[in-house]
mmCIF file of C-alpha atoms in Angstrom:
data_model
loop_
_atom_site.group_PDB
_atom_site.id
_atom_site.type_symbol
_atom_site.label_atom_id
_atom_site.label_comp_id
_atom_site.label_asym_id
_atom_site.label_seq_id
_atom_site.Cartn_x
_atom_site.Cartn_y
_atom_site.Cartn_z
ATOM 1 C CA UNK A 594 41.110 2.480 -13.635
ATOM 2 C CA UNK A 595 37.842 3.511 -12.440
ATOM 3 C CA UNK A 596 35.143 1.154 -11.571
ATOM 4 C CA UNK A 597 31.876 1.454 -13.425
ATOM 5 C CA UNK A 598 29.282 -1.203 -12.765
ATOM 6 C CA UNK A 599 25.982 -2.014 -14.492
ATOM 7 C CA UNK A 600 23.379 -4.332 -13.380
ATOM 8 C CA UNK A 601 21.762 -6.608 -14.265
ATOM 9 C CA UNK A 602 24.110 -8.002 -16.991
ATOM 10 C CA UNK A 603 21.051 -9.111 -19.039
ATOM 11 C CA UNK A 604 17.330 -8.820 -18.908
ATOM 12 C CA UNK A 605 14.438 -10.497 -20.790
ATOM 13 C CA UNK A 606 11.080 -8.640 -20.621
ATOM 14 C CA UNK A 607 7.815 -9.026 -22.394
ATOM 15 C CA UNK A 608 6.566 -6.377 -24.872
ATOM 16 C CA UNK A 609 4.709 -3.683 -22.987
ATOM 17 C CA UNK A 610 6.580 -4.212 -19.665
ATOM 18 C CA UNK A 611 8.515 -1.406 -18.044
ATOM 19 C CA UNK A 612 12.054 -1.955 -16.872
ATOM 20 C CA UNK A 613 15.005 -0.279 -15.478
ATOM 21 C CA UNK A 614 18.613 -0.759 -14.828
ATOM 22 C CA UNK A 615 21.444 0.722 -12.910
ATOM 23 C CA UNK A 616 24.818 2.257 -13.482
ATOM 24 C CA UNK A 617 27.110 2.677 -10.477
ATOM 25 C CA UNK A 618 30.164 4.905 -10.609
ATOM 26 C CA UNK A 619 32.657 6.609 -8.234
ATOM 27 C CA UNK A 620 30.927 9.453 -6.421
ATOM 28 C CA UNK A 621 34.030 11.433 -5.961
ATOM 29 C CA UNK A 622 35.266 13.716 -8.840
ATOM 30 C CA UNK A 623 32.039 13.596 -10.821
ATOM 31 C CA UNK A 624 31.903 15.475 -14.206
ATOM 32 C CA UNK A 625 29.422 13.718 -16.369
ATOM 33 C CA UNK A 626 27.675 10.342 -16.882
ATOM 34 C CA UNK A 627 26.836 9.117 -20.394
ATOM 35 C CA UNK A 628 24.272 6.549 -21.397
ATOM 36 C CA UNK A 629 24.539 4.816 -24.911
ATOM 37 C CA UNK A 630 22.390 2.258 -26.684
ATOM 38 C CA UNK A 631 24.097 -0.434 -28.908
ATOM 39 C CA UNK A 632 22.077 -2.290 -31.114
ATOM 40 C CA UNK A 633 23.292 -5.485 -32.860
ATOM 41 C CA UNK A 634 25.229 -4.737 -36.041
ATOM 42 C CA UNK A 635 25.079 -0.982 -35.467
ATOM 43 C CA UNK A 636 27.321 1.688 -33.700
ATOM 44 C CA UNK A 637 26.654 2.721 -30.166
ATOM 45 C CA UNK A 638 24.401 5.779 -30.129
ATOM 46 C CA UNK A 639 24.303 8.388 -27.309
ATOM 47 C CA UNK A 640 21.074 8.546 -25.267
ATOM 48 C CA UNK A 641 21.916 10.969 -22.607
ATOM 49 C CA UNK A 642 24.724 13.022 -21.159
ATOM 50 C CA UNK A 643 23.904 14.035 -17.603
ATOM 51 C CA UNK A 644 25.928 16.410 -15.503
ATOM 52 C CA UNK A 645 23.790 17.636 -12.629
ATOM 53 C CA UNK A 646 22.819 15.768 -9.405
ATOM 54 C CA UNK A 647 19.281 15.085 -9.457
ATOM 55 C CA UNK A 648 19.055 15.653 -13.251
ATOM 56 C CA UNK A 649 16.397 13.640 -15.025
ATOM 57 C CA UNK A 650 16.342 13.327 -18.870
ATOM 58 C CA UNK A 651 13.709 11.868 -21.155
ATOM 59 C CA UNK A 652 13.740 10.774 -24.701
ATOM 60 C CA UNK A 653 10.427 9.167 -25.721
ATOM 61 C CA UNK A 654 9.826 6.207 -23.484
ATOM 62 C CA UNK A 655 13.315 6.286 -22.160
ATOM 63 C CA UNK A 656 14.403 8.327 -19.272
ATOM 64 C CA UNK A 657 17.344 8.512 -16.840
ATOM 65 C CA UNK A 658 18.088 9.825 -13.423
ATOM 66 C CA UNK A 659 21.220 10.835 -11.779
ATOM 67 C CA UNK A 660 22.376 10.703 -8.152
ATOM 68 C CA UNK A 661 25.981 12.019 -8.034
ATOM 69 C CA UNK A 662 26.410 11.924 -4.341
ATOM 70 C CA UNK A 663 25.714 8.235 -3.976
ATOM 71 C CA UNK A 664 27.188 7.390 -7.447
ATOM 72 C CA UNK A 665 24.366 5.934 -9.472
ATOM 73 C CA UNK A 666 22.151 6.400 -12.392
ATOM 74 C CA UNK A 667 19.062 4.698 -13.418
ATOM 75 C CA UNK A 668 17.792 4.153 -16.881
ATOM 76 C CA UNK A 669 14.122 3.565 -17.359
ATOM 77 C CA UNK A 670 12.074 2.141 -20.345
ATOM 78 C CA UNK A 671 8.370 2.497 -20.230
ATOM 79 C CA UNK A 672 6.335 0.133 -22.183
ATOM 80 C CA UNK A 673 9.318 -1.881 -23.782
ATOM 81 C CA UNK A 674 8.988 -2.551 -27.442
ATOM 82 C CA UNK A 675 11.027 -5.157 -29.493
ATOM 83 C CA UNK A 676 13.007 -2.347 -31.077
ATOM 84 C CA UNK A 677 14.293 -1.416 -27.685
ATOM 85 C CA UNK A 678 16.304 -4.655 -27.585
ATOM 86 C CA UNK A 679 19.954 -3.703 -27.256
ATOM 87 C CA UNK A 680 22.900 -3.430 -24.993
ATOM 88 C CA UNK A 681 22.690 -0.296 -22.915
ATOM 89 C CA UNK A 682 26.132 1.230 -21.750
ATOM 90 C CA UNK A 683 27.009 3.781 -19.297
ATOM 91 C CA UNK A 684 30.286 5.639 -19.341
ATOM 92 C CA UNK A 685 32.006 7.851 -16.710
ATOM 93 C CA UNK A 686 34.724 10.301 -17.909
ATOM 94 C CA UNK A 687 37.624 11.524 -15.864
ATOM 95 C CA UNK A 688 39.215 14.997 -16.224
ATOM 96 C CA UNK A 689 41.731 13.629 -18.609
ATOM 97 C CA UNK A 690 38.954 12.921 -21.158
ATOM 98 C CA UNK A 691 39.269 9.199 -20.593
ATOM 99 C CA UNK A 692 35.959 7.351 -20.528
ATOM 100 C CA UNK A 693 35.281 4.338 -18.475
ATOM 101 C CA UNK A 694 32.464 2.129 -19.650
ATOM 102 C CA UNK A 695 30.432 -0.355 -17.780
ATOM 103 C CA UNK A 696 29.967 -3.820 -19.318
ATOM 104 C CA UNK A 697 26.506 -3.077 -20.216
ATOM 105 C CA UNK A 698 23.014 -4.409 -19.704
ATOM 106 C CA UNK A 699 21.650 -6.545 -22.524
ATOM 107 C CA UNK A 700 17.913 -6.012 -22.974
ATOM 108 C CA UNK A 701 15.697 -8.450 -24.950
ATOM 109 C CA UNK A 702 12.197 -7.598 -25.468
ATOM 110 C CA UNK A 703 10.007 -10.560 -26.303
ATOM 111 C CA UNK A 704 7.046 -9.805 -28.563
ATOM 112 C CA UNK B 1008 24.767 14.134 -39.184
ATOM 113 C CA UNK B 1009 28.158 13.227 -37.812
ATOM 114 C CA UNK B 1010 29.776 10.294 -39.571
ATOM 115 C CA UNK B 1011 32.542 8.176 -38.294
ATOM 116 C CA UNK B 1012 33.797 5.534 -40.636
ATOM 117 C CA UNK B 1013 36.234 2.748 -40.182
ATOM 118 C CA UNK B 1014 38.290 1.251 -42.963
ATOM 119 C CA UNK B 1015 37.139 -2.334 -42.651
ATOM 120 C CA UNK B 1016 34.180 -4.144 -40.953
ATOM 121 C CA UNK B 1017 36.021 -7.531 -40.831
ATOM 122 C CA UNK B 1018 39.762 -8.230 -41.083
ATOM 123 C CA UNK B 1019 41.728 -11.359 -40.759
ATOM 124 C CA UNK B 1020 45.536 -11.176 -40.101
ATOM 125 C CA UNK B 1021 48.255 -13.517 -39.247
ATOM 126 C CA UNK B 1022 50.233 -13.488 -36.146
ATOM 127 C CA UNK B 1023 53.232 -11.205 -36.389
ATOM 128 C CA UNK B 1024 51.689 -8.988 -39.215
ATOM 129 C CA UNK B 1025 51.613 -5.212 -38.888
ATOM 130 C CA UNK B 1026 47.908 -3.975 -38.919
ATOM 131 C CA UNK B 1027 46.474 -0.621 -39.641
ATOM 132 C CA UNK B 1028 42.972 0.356 -38.489
ATOM 133 C CA UNK B 1029 41.855 3.714 -39.981
ATOM 134 C CA UNK B 1030 39.141 5.907 -38.554
ATOM 135 C CA UNK B 1031 37.839 9.063 -40.172
ATOM 136 C CA UNK B 1032 35.356 11.544 -38.858
ATOM 137 C CA UNK B 1033 33.659 14.316 -40.884
ATOM 138 C CA UNK B 1034 32.797 16.895 -38.175
ATOM 139 C CA UNK B 1035 35.985 18.584 -37.274
ATOM 140 C CA UNK B 1036 35.938 16.847 -33.950
ATOM 141 C CA UNK B 1037 38.934 17.556 -31.649
ATOM 142 C CA UNK B 1038 38.973 14.258 -29.701
ATOM 143 C CA UNK B 1039 39.200 10.849 -31.113
ATOM 144 C CA UNK B 1040 39.406 7.589 -29.400
ATOM 145 C CA UNK B 1041 40.117 3.846 -30.061
ATOM 146 C CA UNK B 1042 38.469 1.114 -28.055
ATOM 147 C CA UNK B 1043 38.348 -2.529 -27.974
ATOM 148 C CA UNK B 1044 35.337 -4.561 -26.957
ATOM 149 C CA UNK B 1045 35.553 -8.130 -25.598
ATOM 150 C CA UNK B 1046 32.766 -10.212 -24.115
ATOM 151 C CA UNK B 1047 32.254 -9.585 -20.382
ATOM 152 C CA UNK B 1048 34.809 -6.676 -20.448
ATOM 153 C CA UNK B 1049 32.964 -3.913 -21.999
ATOM 154 C CA UNK B 1050 34.577 -1.122 -23.943
ATOM 155 C CA UNK B 1051 38.192 -0.499 -22.990
ATOM 156 C CA UNK B 1052 40.195 2.546 -24.137
ATOM 157 C CA UNK B 1053 43.322 1.821 -25.964
ATOM 158 C CA UNK B 1054 44.437 5.342 -26.946
ATOM 159 C CA UNK B 1055 42.843 8.763 -27.476
ATOM 160 C CA UNK B 1056 43.933 12.000 -29.140
ATOM 161 C CA UNK B 1057 42.772 15.438 -28.258
ATOM 162 C CA UNK B 1058 44.518 17.179 -31.126
ATOM 163 C CA UNK B 1059 46.628 16.571 -34.313
ATOM 164 C CA UNK B 1060 49.912 14.828 -33.372
ATOM 165 C CA UNK B 1061 48.725 14.445 -29.728
ATOM 166 C CA UNK B 1062 48.005 11.153 -28.133
ATOM 167 C CA UNK B 1063 47.418 9.701 -24.683
ATOM 168 C CA UNK B 1064 47.461 6.204 -23.462
ATOM 169 C CA UNK B 1065 44.279 4.535 -22.313
ATOM 170 C CA UNK B 1066 44.035 1.630 -20.110
ATOM 171 C CA UNK B 1067 45.435 -0.985 -22.515
ATOM 172 C CA UNK B 1068 47.958 0.590 -24.914
ATOM 173 C CA UNK B 1069 50.506 -2.323 -24.843
ATOM 174 C CA UNK B 1070 51.005 -3.881 -28.146
ATOM 175 C CA UNK B 1071 49.309 -0.767 -29.947
ATOM 176 C CA UNK B 1072 50.419 2.557 -31.291
ATOM 177 C CA UNK B 1073 48.428 5.390 -32.917
ATOM 178 C CA UNK B 1074 48.907 8.117 -35.421
ATOM 179 C CA UNK B 1075 47.053 11.424 -35.896
ATOM 180 C CA UNK B 1076 48.513 13.389 -38.692
ATOM 181 C CA UNK B 1077 45.268 15.065 -39.635
ATOM 182 C CA UNK B 1078 42.379 16.170 -37.551
ATOM 183 C CA UNK B 1079 39.887 13.983 -39.321
ATOM 184 C CA UNK B 1080 41.838 10.722 -39.222
ATOM 185 C CA UNK B 1081 43.031 8.609 -36.311
ATOM 186 C CA UNK B 1082 44.968 5.364 -36.933
ATOM 187 C CA UNK B 1083 45.426 2.445 -34.630
ATOM 188 C CA UNK B 1084 48.420 0.303 -35.331
ATOM 189 C CA UNK B 1085 49.123 -3.286 -34.125
ATOM 190 C CA UNK B 1086 52.909 -3.471 -34.415
ATOM 191 C CA UNK B 1087 52.943 -7.234 -34.396
ATOM 192 C CA UNK B 1088 49.537 -8.805 -34.276
ATOM 193 C CA UNK B 1089 48.965 -11.572 -31.649
ATOM 194 C CA UNK B 1090 46.109 -13.823 -31.233
ATOM 195 C CA UNK B 1091 44.969 -11.985 -27.956
ATOM 196 C CA UNK B 1092 44.439 -8.884 -30.101
ATOM 197 C CA UNK B 1093 41.462 -10.751 -31.681
ATOM 198 C CA UNK B 1094 38.583 -8.374 -30.841
ATOM 199 C CA UNK B 1095 36.079 -5.834 -31.880
ATOM 200 C CA UNK B 1096 37.739 -2.387 -32.333
ATOM 201 C CA UNK B 1097 35.602 0.770 -32.190
ATOM 202 C CA UNK B 1098 36.614 4.331 -32.935
ATOM 203 C CA UNK B 1099 34.855 7.231 -31.578
ATOM 204 C CA UNK B 1100 35.027 11.109 -31.755
ATOM 205 C CA UNK B 1101 33.609 13.926 -29.695
ATOM 206 C CA UNK B 1102 33.546 17.673 -30.269
ATOM 207 C CA UNK B 1103 33.805 18.688 -26.638
ATOM 208 C CA UNK B 1104 35.450 16.947 -23.825
ATOM 209 C CA UNK B 1105 33.794 14.938 -21.158
ATOM 210 C CA UNK B 1106 30.404 16.546 -21.752
ATOM 211 C CA UNK B 1107 30.258 15.759 -25.453
ATOM 212 C CA UNK B 1108 28.547 12.703 -26.651
ATOM 213 C CA UNK B 1109 30.811 10.260 -28.359
ATOM 214 C CA UNK B 1110 30.023 9.357 -32.004
ATOM 215 C CA UNK B 1111 31.113 5.851 -32.760
ATOM 216 C CA UNK B 1112 32.178 4.152 -36.004
ATOM 217 C CA UNK B 1113 30.725 0.734 -37.088
ATOM 218 C CA UNK B 1114 33.594 -1.303 -35.596
ATOM 219 C CA UNK B 1115 36.147 -3.525 -37.117
ATOM 220 C CA UNK B 1116 35.990 -7.209 -36.067
ATOM 221 C CA UNK B 1117 39.673 -8.280 -36.273
ATOM 222 C CA UNK B 1118 40.644 -11.874 -36.134
ATOM 223 C CA UNK B 1119 44.385 -12.765 -35.662
ATOM 224 C CA UNK B 1120 45.241 -16.272 -36.619
#
């Protein structure tokens, strides 16, 4: 079992604040790192799949960076909105197609 | 749009019953997965399948089996349901391997009494 850790566990921010959270994963045998957003009563949806060290991906106000050498990825949300409230999951796959998920960061954006 | 459907959103079963959870995807994906989600533990992989009739154990396969007779359908079977199998069960599929994003179903909240 691979150790994938996310921090913080939960976060409450005011509307308009920018925020970020972390996913830590094993730095050896890196293949990809996934980010998902899971809104209440919905299915988790993919945000980013990152494969290259130093990669930065962006989707609207959300962006992610990747450092495979030190084993972490940051997810940033600029100008948080109430609709950003969700649990954000990262997942680290091994070569055998097995995905290891972190426990998630629960974000609440207060209007 | 890829669609992954699960047979039930909510299910209540008794201890000892055999339980079938069905998952169907409509995008010809090779890989399918069954996870369970429990508070504080995140998503944990029960079984996955990379082809018809092929299956691999995940981290927590005990008490479960799976069946994949057709490419689009992946079933999770609880041979004899127990109260510690009360959980949210999520099915997912992906076209590629580790670089392909996973598409999730809506989940089945199973309660075993």
